[in-house]
Coordinates of C-alpha atoms and ligand atoms in Angstrom, one line a residue:
Chain U
M1 CA 73.4 75.4 325.9
T2 CA 76.3 72.9 325.9
E3 CA 79.4 74.8 326.8
P4 CA 82.7 72.9 326.5
A5 CA 84.0 71.6 329.8
R6 CA 87.7 71.8 330.5
T7 CA 88.4 68.2 329.4
E8 CA 86.6 68.5 326.1
R9 CA 88.5 68.7 322.9
P10 CA 86.5 70.8 320.5
R11 CA 86.7 70.0 316.8
L12 CA 85.0 71.6 313.8
A13 CA 82.0 69.6 312.6
P14 CA 82.9 67.6 309.5
H15 CA 80.6 69.6 307.2
T16 CA 82.2 72.9 308.0
R17 CA 85.3 74.5 306.6
L18 CA 87.3 77.5 307.9
S19 CA 88.2 79.9 305.1
F20 CA 89.2 83.4 304.2
D21 CA 86.8 85.4 302.1
R22 CA 89.1 87.3 299.8
A23 CA 86.4 89.4 298.1
R24 CA 85.3 90.8 301.4
Q25 CA 88.6 90.4 303.3
R26 CA 87.3 88.5 306.4
H27 CA 87.4 85.1 308.0
V28 CA 84.4 82.8 307.5
L29 CA 83.2 79.4 308.6
L30 CA 81.5 77.7 305.7
T31 CA 78.7 75.1 305.8
P32 CA 76.5 73.9 303.0
E33 CA 73.9 76.6 303.7
A34 CA 75.5 79.2 305.9
V35 CA 78.4 81.6 305.8
I36 CA 79.3 82.5 309.4
V37 CA 81.4 85.6 309.6
L38 CA 84.2 85.5 312.1
N39 CA 86.4 88.2 313.6
D40 CA 90.1 87.5 313.9
T41 CA 89.9 86.1 317.4
G42 CA 87.1 83.7 316.4
A43 CA 89.0 82.5 313.4
A44 CA 92.1 82.0 315.6
V45 CA 90.1 80.0 318.1
L46 CA 88.5 77.8 315.5
G47 CA 91.9 77.3 313.8
L48 CA 93.0 75.6 317.1
C49 CA 89.9 73.3 317.4
D50 CA 91.6 70.2 316.1
G51 CA 90.0 67.6 318.4
Q52 CA 93.4 67.3 320.2
R53 CA 93.6 70.4 322.3
T54 CA 91.4 71.0 325.3
L55 CA 89.7 74.3 325.9
A56 CA 92.5 75.4 328.3
E57 CA 95.1 74.4 325.7
I58 CA 93.3 76.4 323.0
V59 CA 93.3 79.5 325.2
A60 CA 96.9 79.0 326.0
A61 CA 97.9 78.5 322.4
L62 CA 96.3 81.7 321.1
E63 CA 98.7 84.0 319.4
P64 CA 100.2 86.7 321.6
G65 CA 97.8 89.3 320.1
Y66 CA 94.8 87.4 321.3
R67 CA 96.1 86.4 324.7
E68 CA 93.9 88.7 326.6
V69 CA 90.8 86.7 325.5
P70 CA 89.2 85.3 328.6
A71 CA 88.6 81.6 328.7
D72 CA 84.9 82.2 329.5
E73 CA 84.4 84.1 326.3
V74 CA 86.0 81.3 324.3
R75 CA 83.9 78.8 326.1
Q76 CA 80.7 80.7 325.3
F77 CA 81.7 81.2 321.6
L78 CA 82.3 77.5 321.2
G79 CA 79.1 76.7 323.1
H80 CA 77.1 78.7 320.6
L81 CA 78.7 77.0 317.7
A82 CA 78.3 73.6 319.3
A83 CA 74.6 74.2 319.9
A84 CA 74.2 75.1 316.2
G85 CA 76.0 71.9 315.2
R86 CA 79.1 73.6 313.8
V87 CA 81.5 72.3 316.5
D88 CA 81.7 68.9 318.0
L89 CA 82.7 68.6 321.7
A90 CA 84.5 65.3 322.0
D91 CA 85.4 64.4 325.6
G92 CA 88.9 63.3 325.9
Chain M
M1 CA 75.7 96.4 296.0
D2 CA 75.8 93.0 297.8
R3 CA 77.9 90.3 296.4
P4 CA 76.7 86.7 296.0
Y5 CA 77.7 84.0 298.4
G6 CA 76.4 81.0 296.7
L7 CA 76.4 79.6 293.2
L8 CA 74.1 76.8 292.2
A9 CA 75.6 75.2 289.2
E10 CA 73.1 73.1 287.3
L11 CA 75.5 71.1 285.2
T12 CA 72.9 69.2 283.2
Y13 CA 69.2 68.4 283.2
A14 CA 69.8 64.8 282.2
C15 CA 68.7 62.5 285.0
P16 CA 68.0 58.8 285.2
L17 CA 65.1 59.4 287.6
Q18 CA 61.6 60.8 287.0
C19 CA 60.4 62.3 290.2
P20 CA 56.9 63.8 289.7
Y21 CA 57.9 66.7 292.1
C22 CA 61.0 67.6 290.1
S23 CA 61.5 71.4 290.1
N24 CA 63.3 71.3 286.8
P25 CA 61.6 73.2 284.0
L26 CA 59.0 71.4 281.9
D27 CA 60.6 72.3 278.6
L28 CA 64.2 71.1 278.6
S29 CA 64.8 71.5 274.9
R30 CA 66.6 74.8 275.3
Y31 CA 69.2 73.4 277.7
G32 CA 70.8 70.6 275.7
D33 CA 73.8 72.8 274.5
E34 CA 75.7 72.4 277.8
L35 CA 78.7 74.4 278.9
T36 CA 82.0 72.6 278.4
T37 CA 84.4 71.8 281.1
A38 CA 86.5 74.9 280.3
E39 CA 83.4 77.1 280.3
W40 CA 82.4 75.9 283.7
Q41 CA 85.9 76.5 285.0
Q42 CA 85.7 80.1 283.7
V43 CA 82.4 80.5 285.4
L44 CA 83.9 79.3 288.7
D45 CA 86.9 81.7 288.4
Q46 CA 84.5 84.6 287.8
A47 CA 82.2 83.5 290.6
S48 CA 85.0 83.3 293.1
E49 CA 86.3 86.7 292.0
L50 CA 82.8 88.1 292.5
G51 CA 82.7 86.8 296.1
V52 CA 81.0 83.4 295.8
L53 CA 82.1 81.0 298.7
Q54 CA 79.8 78.1 298.2
L55 CA 79.3 76.0 295.1
H56 CA 76.3 73.6 294.8
L57 CA 76.7 71.1 292.1
S58 CA 73.3 70.0 291.0
G59 CA 71.0 69.5 288.0
G60 CA 69.3 67.2 286.8
E61 CA 71.8 64.7 287.9
P62 CA 75.3 66.2 288.2
L63 CA 76.9 62.7 288.1
Q64 CA 75.8 62.4 284.5
R65 CA 78.6 64.9 283.7
R66 CA 81.8 62.9 283.1
D67 CA 83.8 66.0 284.0
L68 CA 82.3 66.4 287.5
T69 CA 85.6 65.6 289.2
Q70 CA 87.5 68.1 287.1
I71 CA 85.0 70.8 287.8
T72 CA 85.1 69.9 291.5
R73 CA 88.9 70.0 291.6
H74 CA 88.9 73.4 290.0
A75 CA 86.4 74.8 292.5
S76 CA 88.4 73.3 295.4
A77 CA 91.6 74.9 294.2
L78 CA 89.7 78.3 294.3
G79 CA 88.8 77.6 297.9
L80 CA 85.1 77.2 297.3
Y81 CA 83.1 75.1 299.6
T82 CA 81.8 72.3 297.3
N83 CA 78.5 70.6 297.8
L84 CA 77.2 67.8 295.6
I85 CA 73.4 67.5 295.4
T86 CA 72.7 64.1 293.9
S87 CA 70.2 61.3 293.5
A88 CA 73.3 59.1 294.1
L89 CA 72.8 57.2 290.8
G90 CA 76.2 57.0 289.3
L91 CA 78.1 57.3 292.6
S92 CA 80.2 54.2 292.3
A93 CA 83.0 53.5 294.7
G94 CA 85.6 54.7 292.1
R95 CA 83.7 57.9 291.3
A96 CA 83.3 58.7 295.0
E97 CA 87.0 58.2 295.8
E98 CA 87.9 60.4 292.8
L99 CA 85.6 63.2 294.1
R100 CA 86.9 62.8 297.6
A101 CA 90.4 63.3 296.3
A102 CA 89.3 66.3 294.2
G103 CA 88.3 68.0 297.4
L104 CA 84.5 67.7 297.4
D105 CA 83.4 68.9 300.9
H106 CA 79.9 67.6 301.3
V107 CA 77.4 65.2 299.7
Q108 CA 73.6 65.5 299.8
I109 CA 71.8 62.4 298.7
S110 CA 68.1 62.5 298.0
I111 CA 65.9 59.6 298.9
Q112 CA 62.2 59.4 298.1
A113 CA 60.9 57.2 301.0
D114 CA 62.0 54.8 303.7
E115 CA 61.5 51.6 301.7
A116 CA 62.2 50.4 298.2
L117 CA 58.7 49.9 296.8
L118 CA 57.4 53.4 297.5
S119 CA 60.8 55.1 296.8
D120 CA 61.2 53.4 293.4
R121 CA 57.6 54.2 292.5
I122 CA 58.1 57.9 293.2
A123 CA 61.5 57.9 291.5
G124 CA 60.1 56.1 288.5
T125 CA 63.2 53.9 288.4
P126 CA 64.6 51.1 290.7
S127 CA 67.0 53.2 292.7
F128 CA 66.4 52.8 296.4
Q129 CA 69.0 50.1 297.0
R130 CA 71.6 52.0 295.0
K131 CA 71.0 55.1 297.1
L132 CA 71.5 53.1 300.3
T133 CA 74.7 51.7 299.0
A134 CA 75.9 55.1 298.0
A135 CA 75.0 56.6 301.4
R136 CA 77.0 53.9 303.1
L137 CA 79.9 54.6 300.8
V138 CA 79.8 58.3 301.7
K139 CA 80.0 57.5 305.4
K140 CA 82.8 54.9 304.7
L141 CA 84.9 57.6 303.0
D142 CA 84.4 59.8 306.1
W143 CA 82.4 62.4 304.3
P144 CA 79.6 64.2 306.1
L145 CA 76.3 62.9 304.9
T146 CA 73.1 64.9 304.4
L147 CA 70.0 63.2 303.2
N148 CA 67.4 65.2 301.4
V149 CA 63.8 64.1 301.3
V150 CA 61.2 66.0 299.4
L151 CA 57.9 65.7 301.3
H152 CA 54.5 65.4 299.7
R153 CA 51.1 63.8 300.2
G154 CA 52.5 60.3 299.4
N155 CA 55.4 60.2 301.9
V156 CA 54.8 62.8 304.6
D157 CA 53.1 60.3 306.9
R158 CA 56.3 58.3 306.9
I159 CA 58.7 60.8 308.4
A160 CA 59.2 58.7 311.5
R161 CA 60.4 55.7 309.4
I162 CA 62.4 58.0 307.2
L163 CA 64.2 59.3 310.2
D164 CA 64.9 55.7 311.5
L165 CA 66.5 55.0 308.1
A166 CA 68.6 58.1 308.3
E167 CA 69.8 57.1 311.8
E168 CA 70.6 53.7 310.6
L169 CA 72.6 55.1 307.7
G170 CA 74.5 57.4 310.1
A171 CA 73.4 60.6 308.4
D172 CA 74.8 63.7 310.0
R173 CA 72.0 65.8 308.8
I174 CA 68.6 65.3 307.2
E175 CA 66.7 67.9 305.3
L176 CA 63.0 67.2 305.2
A177 CA 61.7 69.8 302.7
H178 CA 58.2 70.1 301.7
T179 CA 57.7 70.2 297.9
Q180 CA 57.9 73.7 296.4
Y181 CA 55.5 74.0 293.6
Y182 CA 57.6 74.7 290.5
G183 CA 58.2 72.8 287.3
W184 CA 56.8 69.3 287.5
A185 CA 55.7 69.8 291.1
L186 CA 53.3 72.6 290.0
R187 CA 52.0 70.4 287.2
N188 CA 51.4 67.6 289.8
R189 CA 50.3 69.9 292.6
D190 CA 46.9 68.5 293.3
G191 CA 48.4 65.0 293.8
L192 CA 51.3 66.2 295.9
L193 CA 49.9 68.8 298.3
P194 CA 49.4 67.3 301.7
G195 CA 46.3 67.9 303.9
R196 CA 46.4 70.0 307.0
D197 CA 45.9 67.0 309.2
Q198 CA 49.0 65.4 307.6
L199 CA 51.0 68.5 308.3
E200 CA 50.0 68.6 311.9
R201 CA 51.1 65.0 312.4
A202 CA 54.4 65.7 310.7
E203 CA 55.2 68.6 312.9
T204 CA 54.6 66.5 316.0
V205 CA 56.9 63.7 314.7
V206 CA 59.6 66.2 313.8
R207 CA 59.5 67.9 317.1
A208 CA 59.9 64.7 319.0
A209 CA 62.7 63.5 316.8
R210 CA 64.6 66.7 317.2
T211 CA 64.7 66.2 321.0
R212 CA 65.5 62.5 320.7
L213 CA 68.3 63.0 318.1
Q214 CA 69.8 66.2 319.6
G215 CA 73.5 66.3 319.1
R216 CA 73.5 63.2 316.9
M217 CA 71.6 64.2 313.8
E218 CA 70.6 67.7 312.7
I219 CA 67.0 67.8 311.3
I220 CA 66.2 70.6 309.0
Y221 CA 62.5 70.9 308.4
V222 CA 61.3 73.2 305.6
L223 CA 57.6 74.1 305.9
P224 CA 55.3 74.2 302.9
D225 CA 54.8 77.8 302.0
Y226 CA 51.2 77.1 300.9
Y227 CA 50.3 76.7 304.6
S228 CA 52.2 79.7 305.8
R229 CA 50.7 83.1 306.5
H230 CA 53.5 84.9 304.8
P231 CA 55.8 83.8 301.9
K232 CA 59.3 82.6 302.2
P233 CA 62.1 85.2 301.8
C234 CA 62.8 83.6 298.4
M235 CA 66.6 83.3 297.8
G236 CA 67.1 85.9 300.5
G237 CA 66.0 88.5 298.0
W238 CA 66.3 88.6 294.2
G239 CA 69.9 89.1 293.1
R240 CA 71.1 89.6 296.6
R241 CA 72.9 86.4 297.8
Q242 CA 72.7 83.7 295.3
L243 CA 72.8 83.0 291.6
T244 CA 72.1 80.0 289.4
V245 CA 73.9 79.0 286.2
V246 CA 71.8 76.5 284.2
P247 CA 73.2 73.9 281.8
N248 CA 73.4 76.2 278.7
G249 CA 75.1 79.0 280.5
D250 CA 72.0 81.2 281.2
V251 CA 72.3 82.9 284.6
L252 CA 69.2 83.2 286.8
P253 CA 68.6 84.8 290.2
C254 CA 66.9 81.7 291.3
P255 CA 66.7 78.1 290.1
T256 CA 63.1 78.3 289.1
A257 CA 63.1 81.6 287.1
H258 CA 63.5 79.9 283.7
E259 CA 60.1 81.0 282.5
V260 CA 59.8 84.4 284.0
P261 CA 59.7 86.7 281.0
L262 CA 62.9 88.7 281.3
P263 CA 65.8 89.1 278.9
R264 CA 68.3 86.2 279.0
A265 CA 71.8 86.7 280.3
S266 CA 74.4 84.1 279.4
V267 CA 77.9 83.5 280.6
R268 CA 78.6 82.8 276.9
E269 CA 78.0 86.4 276.1
H270 CA 78.8 88.4 279.3
P271 CA 81.1 88.3 282.3
L272 CA 79.4 87.1 285.4
A273 CA 80.2 90.3 287.2
W274 CA 78.3 92.3 284.6
I275 CA 75.3 89.9 284.8
W276 CA 75.2 90.2 288.5
D277 CA 75.6 94.0 288.7
Q278 CA 73.8 95.2 285.6
S279 CA 71.8 92.7 283.6
P280 CA 68.1 93.4 283.3
V281 CA 67.2 90.0 284.7
F282 CA 69.1 90.6 287.9
Q283 CA 68.0 94.2 288.2
A284 CA 64.3 93.5 287.6
F285 CA 63.2 92.6 291.2
R286 CA 66.2 93.8 293.3
G287 CA 65.4 95.7 296.4
T288 CA 61.9 97.0 297.0
G289 CA 61.4 99.6 294.3
W290 CA 59.5 97.2 292.0
M291 CA 56.9 96.3 294.6
P292 CA 53.2 96.8 294.2
E293 CA 50.7 97.1 297.1
P294 CA 50.2 95.5 299.5
C295 CA 54.0 94.9 299.7
R296 CA 55.1 98.4 299.1
S297 CA 53.7 99.7 302.4
C298 CA 54.1 96.5 304.3
D299 CA 56.3 96.2 307.4
R300 CA 57.6 92.8 306.2
R301 CA 58.9 94.0 302.8
E302 CA 62.5 93.8 303.9
L303 CA 62.0 90.4 305.6
D304 CA 60.4 88.4 302.8
F305 CA 60.9 90.7 299.8
G306 CA 57.3 90.1 298.7
G307 CA 57.9 86.4 298.4
C308 CA 58.8 84.4 295.3
R309 CA 58.7 86.1 291.9
C310 CA 58.5 82.8 290.1
Q311 CA 55.6 81.7 292.1
A312 CA 53.8 85.0 291.5
F313 CA 54.4 84.6 287.8
Q314 CA 53.4 80.9 287.6
L315 CA 50.2 81.5 289.5
T316 CA 49.1 84.9 288.3
G317 CA 51.0 85.4 285.0
D318 CA 52.6 88.6 286.4
A319 CA 56.0 88.2 288.1
A320 CA 55.7 91.6 289.8
R321 CA 52.6 90.8 291.9
T322 CA 52.7 89.9 295.6
D323 CA 53.4 86.2 296.1
P324 CA 49.9 84.6 296.3
V325 CA 51.0 82.5 299.2
C326 CA 50.8 85.7 301.3
Q327 CA 47.4 86.1 303.1
L328 CA 47.5 89.8 302.2
S329 CA 47.8 89.1 298.5
P330 CA 44.8 89.9 296.4
D331 CA 45.4 86.6 294.6
H332 CA 45.6 84.5 297.8
E333 CA 42.4 82.6 296.9
L334 CA 44.5 80.8 294.2
V335 CA 46.5 79.1 297.0
A336 CA 43.7 78.9 299.5
A337 CA 41.6 76.9 297.1
A338 CA 44.4 74.4 296.5
V339 CA 44.9 74.0 300.3
R340 CA 41.1 73.5 300.8
A341 CA 41.0 70.8 298.1
A342 CA 43.9 69.0 299.7
S343 CA 42.5 69.2 303.2
D344 CA 38.9 68.4 302.6
P345 CA 38.9 65.7 300.0
A346 CA 35.7 64.4 298.5
P347 CA 34.4 61.6 300.6
G348 CA 35.2 58.1 299.4
P349 CA 37.7 55.4 299.7
S350 CA 40.4 57.2 297.7
R351 CA 41.4 59.5 300.5
G352 CA 45.1 60.0 300.4
A353 CA 45.7 58.9 296.9
G354 CA 44.9 62.1 295.0
P355 CA 45.1 62.4 291.2
A356 CA 47.7 60.3 289.4
L357 CA 51.1 61.9 289.2
I358 CA 52.9 62.6 285.9
P359 CA 56.5 61.5 286.0
R360 CA 59.1 64.0 284.9
P361 CA 60.2 62.7 281.5
H362 CA 63.8 62.2 280.5
P363 CA 65.1 65.2 278.5
H364 CA 65.4 64.9 274.7
P365 CA 67.2 64.6 272.5
R366 CA 70.2 64.0 274.8
P367 CA 70.9 60.3 274.7
Q368 CA 69.9 58.1 277.6
P369 CA 72.6 57.9 280.2
R370 CA 74.5 54.7 280.1
P371 CA 73.9 52.4 283.1
E372 CA 76.5 52.7 285.9
P373 CA 78.2 49.5 287.1
H374 CA 77.0 48.5 290.5
S375 CA 79.6 48.7 293.2
Ligands
SAM1 C1 66.5 69.3 291.3 S1 67.4 68.3 292.4 C2 68.9 67.9 291.4 C3 69.8 67.0 292.1 C4 69.5 65.5 292.1 N1 68.9 65.1 290.9 C5 68.5 65.1 293.2 O1 67.3 65.0 293.0 O2 69.0 64.9 294.3 C6 68.0 69.3 293.6 C7 67.4 69.1 295.0 O3 66.1 69.6 295.0 C8 65.2 68.7 295.6 N2 63.9 69.0 294.9 C9 63.6 68.6 293.6 N3 62.3 69.1 293.3 C10 61.9 69.8 294.4 C11 60.7 70.5 294.7 N4 59.7 70.6 293.8 N5 60.6 71.1 295.9 C12 61.7 71.0 296.8 N6 62.8 70.3 296.6 C13 62.9 69.7 295.4 C14 65.8 67.3 295.3 O4 65.4 66.4 296.2 C15 67.3 67.6 295.5 O5 67.6 67.6 296.8
SF4_2 S1 63.9 63.9 288.5 FE1 64.4 63.6 290.7 S2 66.5 63.0 290.8 FE2 66.1 63.8 288.7 S3 66.7 66.0 288.9 FE3 64.6 65.9 289.3 S4 64.5 65.7 291.5 FE4 66.6 65.2 290.9
SF4_3 S1 52.3 91.9 301.7 FE1 54.2 91.6 300.6 S2 55.8 92.2 302.0 FE2 53.9 92.0 303.2 S3 54.0 89.9 304.1 FE3 52.8 89.8 302.1 S4 54.4 89.3 300.6 FE4 55.5 90.0 302.4

């Protein structure tokens, strides 16, 4: 699996869209075929994947409520999504 | 009860192409009285309320609807993920920019082959060059591009070249989907169904390409269910995740259920929520209670839901039977015989050609689409 290195600047793949599912009251990542259900932390992380911030910067920028999230967990989460083609890891 | 995630909006059955594998219904006469723009907008409001997150705009050819941009804009404003499934005929530069501005998220362009002669022969209309132009336009506008290729006997040996073309066009994703035998495809099945040897070669090519293109292009390969041991989990279960609204406002649990003999449900007569929750057509095969043996006592009943109801109906005349694709189905011989015929053709020089294909005709009496200016 390709986990983001420290210098990589993750970005949502162009065919995905971060959204809030009002009917079911939860965050989702939408693609043409799939609906990926996210917890609040996942949504917060993906909301910061703008292709500008590095992984370290994403972890640092998380809202106070999510601050305790370990960088390793974020890296793993993004690695999974990258392997599935939902996140691009652009080296910066 | 589960709420639906995806709405397939078949805006019109008009189409400038004549693909012999087209899954559209054979008799299009009932669908000419199309929903208006305002009616589609209401459908979208109700769908979003019901929990729908993804909207697939399809048909027929959705670009034949002059109000496609308006419909798209409405869907975007509701926060729906909008996906256009198109032959690309009619996707001029102006139209594309309009749709981009309206918030269209994703475009899927179907191509028939890797080169003009064969592609145009399959499509029944010169269209290959226009598809390439449109695909480049999509990339130029910085949209994600997915190519769709329906695979059959006549093009499955060309996957490697089709993938080269996709790479050259800069496609982000390609969906290589074996023909599903509904509508015109079922009518033309004997000429479309590939042989076992063709399938084995195709799988080798796909496997190698996946490795080579890893990280650059996603390859989705949909296996032909005729060659599977068990059926596909059709639509993720009847009335469980998806719904289809056809051009005249009828609502179906799946895009090929037109002929399954169940009472009609129309958005012109009922709210979408009632249709989803309570209409007889959505209730008919929900869950597992309707199942006959061997499904009823099978371990896989929650995995594949007994397969496809439309396929069961089309092959056996009874929508409540086990999908004949399943090797456990008492009707499996119907499928096995077709596979044998495709794999052990009569000796002779005509190997590979198969019976002549009947092109899907243009719907009547809707007027012929007017030609689009080239861009
Ligand atoms: C019915 S078409 C309508 C949209 C547009 N006219 C087109 O062909 O792209 C929707 C999608 O289904 C695919 N398709 C059509 N007939 C099919 C079949 N029998 N089996 C599998 N896919 C099919 C098309 O290639 C297209 O991607
Ligand atoms: S004829 Fe071809 S292009 Fe037209 S709707 Fe059918 S599959 Fe799509
Ligand atoms: S018997 Fe029915 S449930 Fe079991 S695998 Fe076959 S179709 Fe699926």
